[in-house]
Each structure stands twice: as C-alpha cells, then as structure tokens.
Amino acid sequence: SGGAREQRFAVHHPECIDQTRCGQAGLWMIDNGYTFDFISDRQLAGVKYGDGRLQTTGSTEYRTVVIPAAKTMPVDTLRHVLELAEAGATILVWHTLPSDVPGWMDHTDRQQQLAAALDRLDFDANGVARVGRGQVVVGDDLAALLEVAAVARETMVDHGLQFIRRQSRSHTAYFIVNHTAQPIDGWVQLASPCKSSLLMDPMTARTGLPPTRTEQGTTEIYLQMEPGATRIVRAFPDQIPEVPAWPVIEPHGNPIAVTGPWHVQFVEGGPSLPPEFTSSDLGCWTQRAPGQAESFAGAARYTTDVQVPDPGTDCWYLDLGDVRESARVWINGRPAGAVVAHPFRVDVTDLL
C-alpha cells in the first residue's frame, strides 16, 4: 500500500478533518473530556429545543450546538440555529461566525440573506447576543464557551483514560478503556451525578458495586485497570438493588514466575501438524519448533507444572504476558477462560 500509483479516497486521510477548525475542536474536546457528535445541516434542521435540551428526530438529547469557525453556512441552517436560540437554546460559536454561503447559485441574493440574519445579533463586550429566550455566544476559548453552556467535562481523561458516554432515561452508561502503559489504581470522578453505580468487565462478565464516595457534590468510583483493560460503568440517579461488591485487589507477596519447561503440542491448523517439542522458555514456535513449524498456522497447546504455595490470599491471577494473538487457559484440566486482548490476565482463584 502507499505506492506511487495508489489513489486513496479523501476519507482515508485523517488530515481531511484533523486540519480543519472542526477537526481541531473535536480533537481538543476528546483530549479534555468532552463528549460530542458531528451533525450535518440536514440533521440539524430536524433538531428542536424543549425542556432545557436540544433533541434530534431520533430523540437523542444534547445541551448545546458548537459552530467551530465555519466560513460558510447555508441561510436555512443559520435561520434554524437562531430559531433554536429563540426557543431557549445556547448556541456556541468558536472564533468567528460564518461570513459567506456555499455554492454559486444565486450567490449574491443568498449572501445578502445571510448578512441580514447575522445583523439580528447584537453582541455585548463578552461576546453574548441574547436571542429570544436563548443566546448566541462567540469566543476564542473553547473551554470557557462550554462552561457558559454548563457542559461538564469528564476528568477521567486526566488519568489517561478514554471513554464513550451515553445517557438514557434511567441511567448514564460509560465505556472506559485504559490505553496507557500504566495501571490505573485510584478514585475516578464521574461528571454524571448519581447515587449508585454498577461496574462491569465486558471481557469476563464480572459485575459488582464499586467503592463509591461523594466529594464536593461529585461522585467518584474506585477503578483498578491494567493497561489495555476496559470497563463499563452504569451510573444511576437512584439506589439500585443489592449486588455483590466489586473487589479491590491488593498485592500479597511477590509474583510467582511460571518458568517451564514447556511441552508444546500442535493441536489444530495446517498445512500439517508439526511434531511436538519441549522448550525451556516461551517464544515463537516458528523459531523453536523443528520441521514444518515455520509455515504452520493454527493453535498449539503449551503445558507446564507450577507449584503454588498457600499464602492466605483471597484470589489468584495468571498473567500470560505477551500473547500472539489469543489464548485459552486450562488449570488442572478445567477451563479458566479465553483472552483476546490486553491485559492477558485470567482469574484462576477457583481452580487452584
């Protein structure tokens, strides 16, 4: 790929959005803990304002509209945006209002209509123009603009966490991932107010109530996430039925190394099964196995014995380290689970 004769679609080049004002605003909001969706002129035309929220035709609710330094805007779009403000919405304009209309058909007439609509806006020294029951706010500081619209940011990004947040009538759901190289072990604040929360591990189906506290009116939960780990958090405005507590893991003693020797047997795949072999340490079978292993694709079974003492701990984890690309684990002949992504760890407490 990437040859001189290859012509890729514009959508395959991130700079088609990253290097625009719209893309810059989006990247800044992601890095600083704000959630948003992109919306087209046609979709925006169906948005209505009521009960303190902007609502799409699909019943998705938003707090504000951000216009990121648009140079051009259709007249109908601007008129509808001002109608939303008249109904009570706060419209945010990052840097500048549009000054032109797209396209050349009836350009002069449409440009005059756009200018006439913009002339309705009377901005004060703070960049605020009252429109009906709402307002249009222009400014260069995106954080300050979002504060005007009472948009709260998720401070979990300060820990290096990334998230997706979705709000329903009954609760707010978070999908959280740790893409950093360091484990997360501490209190994490939720911007969505809640009285109780449910913590879920999508890789193992474990569910429980995380340790929760309230600090200065905000809710914090205790998260422990290894690099690559994911969690789902469901934040409820009311108390939820009693469920088991999510355990907080504390190390007890030093890790026990599983050093081998390893007996390796090829169990499925092709073009043919290479002969089994024994190795003193783990590694790529294409470099360690004799015969036709270099061209083999499939699965192999790695077996070894390890003596585990009884130090009085509540749980045991098996950390497989570097896995290429997935593994199924058995302990004493019983299945412990499968791992397909970082962290390649399995809870083997019940199998020892």
CSV table of C-alpha atoms in Angstrom, one decimal:
chain,number,residue,atom,x,y,z
A,1,SER,CA,0.0,0.0,0.0
A,2,GLY,CA,1.0,3.6,-0.4
A,3,GLY,CA,2.6,3.1,-3.8
A,4,ALA,CA,3.0,5.9,-6.3
A,5,ARG,CA,0.1,4.7,-8.3
A,6,GLU,CA,-2.3,4.2,-5.4
A,7,GLN,CA,-5.0,6.9,-5.2
A,8,ARG,CA,-6.9,6.7,-1.9
A,9,PHE,CA,-10.2,8.3,-1.1
A,10,ALA,CA,-10.1,11.6,0.9
A,11,VAL,CA,-11.9,9.9,3.9
A,12,HIS,CA,-8.7,7.7,4.3
A,13,HIS,CA,-6.6,10.8,5.0
A,14,PRO,CA,-7.2,12.0,8.6
A,15,GLU,CA,-6.0,15.5,7.7
A,16,CYS,CA,-9.2,16.0,5.7
A,17,ILE,CA,-10.8,16.6,9.1
A,18,ASP,CA,-7.9,17.0,11.6
A,19,GLN,CA,-6.5,20.1,9.9
A,20,THR,CA,-9.9,21.9,9.8
A,21,ARG,CA,-11.3,24.0,12.6
A,22,CYS,CA,-14.0,21.4,13.1
A,23,GLY,CA,-11.4,18.6,13.5
A,24,GLN,CA,-9.3,20.7,15.8
A,25,ALA,CA,-12.2,21.5,18.0
A,26,GLY,CA,-13.2,17.8,18.1
A,27,LEU,CA,-9.7,16.6,19.0
A,28,TRP,CA,-9.4,19.2,21.7
A,29,MET,CA,-12.8,18.1,23.2
A,30,ILE,CA,-11.7,14.5,23.2
A,31,ASP,CA,-8.4,15.2,24.9
A,32,ASN,CA,-10.2,17.4,27.5
A,33,GLY,CA,-13.0,15.0,28.5
A,34,TYR,CA,-16.0,16.4,26.5
A,35,THR,CA,-18.4,14.2,24.5
A,36,PHE,CA,-19.9,15.3,21.2
A,37,ASP,CA,-21.3,14.1,17.9
A,38,PHE,CA,-20.9,15.6,14.5
A,39,ILE,CA,-24.2,16.8,12.8
A,40,SER,CA,-25.0,17.7,9.2
A,41,ASP,CA,-27.1,20.7,8.1
A,42,ARG,CA,-29.9,18.3,7.1
A,43,GLN,CA,-29.8,16.6,10.6
A,44,LEU,CA,-29.7,19.9,12.3
A,45,ALA,CA,-32.8,21.1,10.5
A,46,GLY,CA,-34.8,18.4,12.4
A,47,VAL,CA,-33.5,19.4,15.9
A,48,LYS,CA,-35.9,21.1,18.3
A,49,TYR,CA,-35.5,22.7,21.7
A,50,GLY,CA,-37.6,21.9,24.8
A,51,ASP,CA,-37.3,21.1,28.5
A,52,GLY,CA,-33.8,22.6,28.5
A,53,ARG,CA,-32.4,20.3,25.9
A,54,LEU,CA,-31.8,20.1,22.2
A,55,GLN,CA,-33.5,17.0,20.8
A,56,THR,CA,-32.9,15.3,17.4
A,57,THR,CA,-35.5,13.4,15.4
A,58,GLY,CA,-34.1,10.2,16.8
A,59,SER,CA,-34.8,11.5,20.4
A,60,THR,CA,-31.1,12.0,21.2
A,61,GLU,CA,-30.6,14.9,23.6
A,62,TYR,CA,-27.8,17.5,23.7
A,63,ARG,CA,-27.1,20.6,25.7
A,64,THR,CA,-25.7,22.9,23.0
A,65,VAL,CA,-24.6,23.3,19.4
A,66,VAL,CA,-20.9,24.3,18.7
A,67,ILE,CA,-20.2,26.0,15.4
A,68,PRO,CA,-16.4,25.7,15.0
A,69,ALA,CA,-15.2,28.8,12.9
A,70,ALA,CA,-17.4,28.0,9.9
A,71,LYS,CA,-16.5,30.2,7.0
A,72,THR,CA,-19.7,29.4,5.1
A,73,MET,CA,-23.2,28.3,6.1
A,74,PRO,CA,-26.5,27.8,4.3
A,75,VAL,CA,-29.0,30.5,5.1
A,76,ASP,CA,-31.6,28.0,6.2
A,77,THR,CA,-29.1,26.5,8.6
A,78,LEU,CA,-28.4,29.9,10.2
A,79,ARG,CA,-32.1,30.7,10.4
A,80,HIS,CA,-32.8,27.4,12.2
A,81,VAL,CA,-29.9,27.9,14.6
A,82,LEU,CA,-31.4,31.3,15.5
A,83,GLU,CA,-34.8,29.7,15.9
A,84,LEU,CA,-33.3,27.2,18.4
A,85,ALA,CA,-31.8,30.2,20.3
A,86,GLU,CA,-35.1,32.0,20.4
A,87,ALA,CA,-36.7,28.9,21.9
A,88,GLY,CA,-34.1,28.9,24.7
A,89,ALA,CA,-31.0,27.2,23.4
A,90,THR,CA,-27.4,28.3,23.9
A,91,ILE,CA,-25.5,28.3,20.6
A,92,LEU,CA,-21.7,28.4,20.8
A,93,VAL,CA,-19.5,29.9,18.1
A,94,TRP,CA,-15.8,29.1,18.3
A,95,HIS,CA,-13.7,32.0,16.9
A,96,THR,CA,-16.0,33.6,14.2
A,97,LEU,CA,-19.4,33.5,12.7
A,98,PRO,CA,-19.8,32.4,9.0
A,99,SER,CA,-19.4,35.2,6.5
A,100,ASP,CA,-20.5,33.6,3.3
A,101,VAL,CA,-22.8,31.0,1.8
A,102,PRO,CA,-21.7,27.8,0.0
A,103,GLY,CA,-22.2,27.4,-3.8
A,104,TRP,CA,-22.6,29.9,-6.6
A,105,MET,CA,-26.3,29.6,-7.5
A,106,ASP,CA,-28.0,32.9,-6.6
A,107,HIS,CA,-24.9,33.6,-4.5
A,108,THR,CA,-25.4,37.4,-4.1
A,109,ASP,CA,-29.0,37.1,-3.0
A,110,ARG,CA,-28.3,34.3,-0.5
A,111,GLN,CA,-25.2,36.2,0.8
A,112,GLN,CA,-27.5,39.2,1.5
A,113,GLN,CA,-30.0,37.0,3.3
A,114,LEU,CA,-27.2,35.6,5.4
A,115,ALA,CA,-25.9,39.0,6.3
A,116,ALA,CA,-29.5,40.2,7.2
A,117,ALA,CA,-29.9,37.2,9.6
A,118,LEU,CA,-26.5,37.9,11.2
A,119,ASP,CA,-27.4,41.6,11.6
A,120,ARG,CA,-30.1,40.5,14.1
A,121,LEU,CA,-27.3,39.6,16.6
A,122,ASP,CA,-26.3,42.3,19.0
A,123,PHE,CA,-23.2,41.1,20.9
A,124,ASP,CA,-22.1,42.6,24.2
A,125,ALA,CA,-18.5,43.0,25.3
A,126,ASN,CA,-18.4,39.4,26.5
A,127,GLY,CA,-19.4,38.1,23.0
A,128,VAL,CA,-23.0,37.3,24.1
A,129,ALA,CA,-26.0,38.1,22.0
A,130,ARG,CA,-29.5,37.5,23.5
A,131,VAL,CA,-31.9,35.9,21.1
A,132,GLY,CA,-35.4,35.4,22.4
A,133,ARG,CA,-35.2,33.1,25.5
A,134,GLY,CA,-31.7,31.9,24.5
A,135,GLN,CA,-28.3,33.2,23.4
A,136,VAL,CA,-25.5,33.0,20.9
A,137,VAL,CA,-22.0,33.2,22.4
A,138,VAL,CA,-18.9,33.8,20.4
A,139,GLY,CA,-15.4,33.3,21.8
A,140,ASP,CA,-11.9,32.0,21.2
A,141,ASP,CA,-11.7,30.0,24.4
A,142,LEU,CA,-13.5,26.7,23.8
A,143,ALA,CA,-13.4,25.7,27.5
A,144,ALA,CA,-15.0,29.0,28.5
A,145,LEU,CA,-17.7,28.6,25.8
A,146,LEU,CA,-18.6,25.1,27.0
A,147,GLU,CA,-18.7,26.4,30.6
A,148,VAL,CA,-21.3,29.0,29.5
A,149,ALA,CA,-23.5,26.2,28.3
A,150,ALA,CA,-23.0,24.2,31.6
A,151,VAL,CA,-21.3,21.4,29.8
A,152,ALA,CA,-19.3,19.4,32.3
A,153,ARG,CA,-16.1,17.6,31.3
A,154,GLU,CA,-15.0,14.1,32.4
A,155,THR,CA,-11.8,14.5,34.4
A,156,MET,CA,-11.0,10.8,34.0
A,157,VAL,CA,-9.0,11.8,30.9
A,158,ASP,CA,-6.5,13.4,33.3
A,159,HIS,CA,-5.7,9.9,34.4
A,160,GLY,CA,-5.1,8.8,30.8
A,161,LEU,CA,-8.4,7.1,30.4
A,162,GLN,CA,-10.6,7.3,27.3
A,163,PHE,CA,-14.3,6.9,27.3
A,164,ILE,CA,-17.6,6.9,25.5
A,165,ARG,CA,-20.7,8.1,27.4
A,166,ARG,CA,-24.3,7.5,26.5
A,167,GLN,CA,-27.3,8.8,28.6
A,168,SER,CA,-30.7,7.2,28.7
A,169,ARG,CA,-33.8,8.0,30.8
A,170,SER,CA,-32.8,5.5,33.5
A,171,HIS,CA,-29.0,5.9,33.8
A,172,THR,CA,-25.8,7.1,32.2
A,173,ALA,CA,-23.5,4.4,30.7
A,174,TYR,CA,-19.8,4.7,30.3
A,175,PHE,CA,-17.4,2.5,28.3
A,176,ILE,CA,-13.9,3.2,29.7
A,177,VAL,CA,-10.6,2.0,28.3
A,178,ASN,CA,-7.0,2.3,29.6
A,179,HIS,CA,-4.8,2.8,26.6
A,180,THR,CA,-1.8,4.0,28.7
A,181,ALA,CA,1.2,1.9,29.6
A,182,GLN,CA,0.5,2.3,33.3
A,183,PRO,CA,-2.2,0.7,35.5
A,184,ILE,CA,-5.0,2.8,36.9
A,185,ASP,CA,-5.5,2.4,40.7
A,186,GLY,CA,-7.4,5.2,42.3
A,187,TRP,CA,-10.5,7.3,42.6
A,188,VAL,CA,-12.1,8.5,39.3
A,189,GLN,CA,-14.7,11.2,39.1
A,190,LEU,CA,-17.9,10.9,37.1
A,191,ALA,CA,-19.4,14.1,35.6
A,192,SER,CA,-22.9,12.5,35.6
A,193,PRO,CA,-24.5,12.9,39.1
A,194,CYS,CA,-25.5,9.5,40.5
A,195,LYS,CA,-26.4,7.8,43.8
A,196,SER,CA,-25.2,4.4,42.8
A,197,SER,CA,-23.2,2.8,40.1
A,198,LEU,CA,-22.6,-0.7,38.6
A,199,LEU,CA,-19.1,-1.7,37.4
A,200,MET,CA,-18.9,-4.4,34.6
A,201,ASP,CA,-16.0,-6.1,32.9
A,202,PRO,CA,-17.0,-6.8,29.3
A,203,MET,CA,-14.3,-9.4,28.8
A,204,THR,CA,-15.3,-11.6,31.8
A,205,ALA,CA,-18.9,-10.6,32.5
A,206,ARG,CA,-17.9,-9.8,36.1
A,207,THR,CA,-20.4,-7.3,37.7
A,208,GLY,CA,-20.4,-5.6,41.1
A,209,LEU,CA,-20.8,-2.4,43.1
A,210,PRO,CA,-17.5,-0.4,43.0
A,211,PRO,CA,-16.3,1.6,46.1
A,212,THR,CA,-18.1,5.0,45.8
A,213,ARG,CA,-17.7,8.3,47.5
A,214,THR,CA,-19.0,11.9,47.1
A,215,GLU,CA,-16.6,14.7,47.1
A,216,GLN,CA,-17.9,18.3,46.9
A,217,GLY,CA,-21.1,17.2,45.2
A,218,THR,CA,-19.5,14.9,42.7
A,219,THR,CA,-19.4,11.1,42.6
A,220,GLU,CA,-16.1,9.2,42.5
A,221,ILE,CA,-15.7,5.5,42.0
A,222,TYR,CA,-12.5,3.4,42.7
A,223,LEU,CA,-11.1,1.9,39.5
A,224,GLN,CA,-8.3,-0.6,39.0
A,225,MET,CA,-7.5,-1.1,35.3
A,226,GLU,CA,-4.4,-2.7,33.8
A,227,PRO,CA,-3.0,-1.3,30.5
A,228,GLY,CA,-5.5,-2.4,27.8
A,229,ALA,CA,-8.3,-3.1,30.3
A,230,THR,CA,-11.9,-2.0,29.6
A,231,ARG,CA,-14.8,-1.4,32.0
A,232,ILE,CA,-18.5,-0.5,31.6
A,233,VAL,CA,-19.9,1.8,34.3
A,234,ARG,CA,-23.7,2.3,34.7
A,235,ALA,CA,-24.4,5.4,36.8
A,236,PHE,CA,-27.9,5.5,38.3
A,237,PRO,CA,-29.7,8.6,39.8
A,238,ASP,CA,-31.2,6.3,42.5
A,239,GLN,CA,-30.1,3.3,44.5
A,240,ILE,CA,-30.0,0.0,42.7
A,241,PRO,CA,-30.8,-3.4,44.1
A,242,GLU,CA,-28.1,-5.0,46.2
A,243,VAL,CA,-25.5,-6.8,44.2
A,244,PRO,CA,-22.0,-8.1,45.2
A,245,ALA,CA,-19.3,-5.6,45.8
A,246,TRP,CA,-16.5,-5.2,43.3
A,247,PRO,CA,-13.3,-6.4,45.0
A,248,VAL,CA,-10.4,-4.0,45.4
A,249,ILE,CA,-7.2,-6.1,44.7
A,250,GLU,CA,-4.1,-5.5,46.7
A,251,PRO,CA,-0.8,-7.4,46.1
A,252,HIS,CA,0.1,-10.0,48.7
A,253,GLY,CA,3.7,-11.1,48.4
A,254,ASN,CA,5.8,-11.4,45.2
A,255,PRO,CA,4.6,-12.8,41.9
A,256,ILE,CA,5.4,-16.5,41.2
A,257,ALA,CA,7.1,-17.0,37.9
A,258,VAL,CA,5.9,-19.8,35.6
A,259,THR,CA,9.3,-20.7,34.2
A,260,GLY,CA,8.6,-24.0,32.4
A,261,PRO,CA,9.9,-26.2,30.9
A,262,TRP,CA,7.1,-26.1,28.4
A,263,HIS,CA,5.8,-29.1,26.4
A,264,VAL,CA,4.3,-27.8,23.1
A,265,GLN,CA,1.9,-29.9,21.1
A,266,PHE,CA,0.3,-28.6,17.9
A,267,VAL,CA,-3.4,-29.4,18.0
A,268,GLU,CA,-5.2,-27.8,15.0
A,269,GLY,CA,-4.3,-25.9,11.8
A,270,GLY,CA,-2.2,-26.6,8.8
A,271,PRO,CA,-0.9,-27.2,6.3
A,272,SER,CA,0.2,-30.1,8.6
A,273,LEU,CA,0.8,-30.5,12.3
A,274,PRO,CA,4.5,-30.2,13.2
A,275,PRO,CA,5.9,-32.6,15.7
A,276,GLU,CA,5.7,-31.7,19.4
A,277,PHE,CA,8.7,-30.4,21.3
A,278,THR,CA,9.9,-29.2,24.7
A,279,SER,CA,11.3,-25.7,25.3
A,280,SER,CA,12.9,-24.2,28.4
A,281,ASP,CA,11.1,-20.9,27.8
A,282,LEU,CA,8.3,-19.4,25.7
A,283,GLY,CA,8.7,-17.9,22.3
A,284,CYS,CA,7.5,-18.0,18.7
A,285,TRP,CA,7.1,-21.6,17.5
A,286,THR,CA,8.4,-20.7,14.1
A,287,GLN,CA,11.9,-20.2,15.6
A,288,ARG,CA,11.8,-23.0,18.2
A,289,ALA,CA,9.9,-25.9,16.7
A,290,PRO,CA,11.6,-28.4,14.4
A,291,GLY,CA,10.3,-29.3,10.9
A,292,GLN,CA,7.5,-27.6,9.2
A,293,ALA,CA,6.5,-25.2,12.1
A,294,GLU,CA,7.8,-22.2,10.1
A,295,SER,CA,4.8,-22.4,7.7
A,296,PHE,CA,2.3,-23.6,10.3
A,297,ALA,CA,-0.8,-21.5,11.1
A,298,GLY,CA,-3.2,-22.7,13.9
A,299,ALA,CA,-3.2,-23.5,17.6
A,300,ALA,CA,-0.7,-25.2,19.9
A,301,ARG,CA,-1.1,-26.4,23.4
A,302,TYR,CA,1.6,-25.2,25.9
A,303,THR,CA,1.7,-27.3,29.1
A,304,THR,CA,3.8,-27.0,32.3
A,305,ASP,CA,3.6,-27.6,36.0
A,306,VAL,CA,4.0,-24.9,38.7
A,307,GLN,CA,3.9,-25.3,42.5
A,308,VAL,CA,1.6,-22.6,44.1
A,309,PRO,CA,2.0,-22.0,47.8
A,310,ASP,CA,-0.8,-21.1,50.1
A,311,PRO,CA,0.0,-17.6,51.5
A,312,GLY,CA,-3.6,-17.0,52.6
A,313,THR,CA,-4.7,-14.8,49.7
A,314,ASP,CA,-8.2,-14.3,48.5
A,315,CYS,CA,-7.6,-14.6,44.8
A,316,TRP,CA,-5.0,-15.6,42.2
A,317,TYR,CA,-4.4,-14.2,38.7
A,318,LEU,CA,-2.5,-15.8,35.9
A,319,ASP,CA,-0.7,-13.1,33.8
A,320,LEU,CA,0.2,-14.6,30.4
A,321,GLY,CA,2.3,-11.6,29.4
A,322,ASP,CA,2.8,-11.2,25.6
A,323,VAL,CA,0.2,-13.3,23.7
A,324,ARG,CA,0.0,-13.6,19.9
A,325,GLU,CA,-2.9,-13.3,19.4
A,326,SER,CA,-5.3,-15.2,21.7
A,327,ALA,CA,-5.2,-18.0,24.3
A,328,ARG,CA,-7.5,-20.4,26.0
A,329,VAL,CA,-6.4,-21.4,29.5
A,330,TRP,CA,-6.9,-24.6,31.5
A,331,ILE,CA,-5.8,-25.1,35.1
A,332,ASN,CA,-5.7,-28.7,36.3
A,333,GLY,CA,-7.8,-29.8,33.4
A,334,ARG,CA,-10.5,-27.3,34.0
A,335,PRO,CA,-11.2,-24.3,31.7
A,336,ALA,CA,-10.2,-20.9,33.1
A,337,GLY,CA,-11.3,-18.7,30.2
A,338,ALA,CA,-10.1,-17.1,27.0
A,339,VAL,CA,-8.1,-13.9,26.5
A,340,VAL,CA,-8.1,-12.0,23.2
A,341,ALA,CA,-6.8,-8.5,24.2
A,342,HIS,CA,-4.6,-6.7,26.8
A,343,PRO,CA,-4.3,-7.3,29.6
A,344,PHE,CA,-3.8,-11.1,29.1
A,345,ARG,CA,-4.8,-12.0,32.7
A,346,VAL,CA,-7.1,-14.7,33.9
A,347,ASP,CA,-8.7,-15.1,37.4
A,348,VAL,CA,-7.8,-18.7,38.4
A,349,THR,CA,-8.9,-18.4,42.1
A,350,ASP,CA,-11.5,-21.2,41.9
A,351,LEU,CA,-9.2,-23.5,40.0
A,352,LEU,CA,-6.3,-23.8,42.5
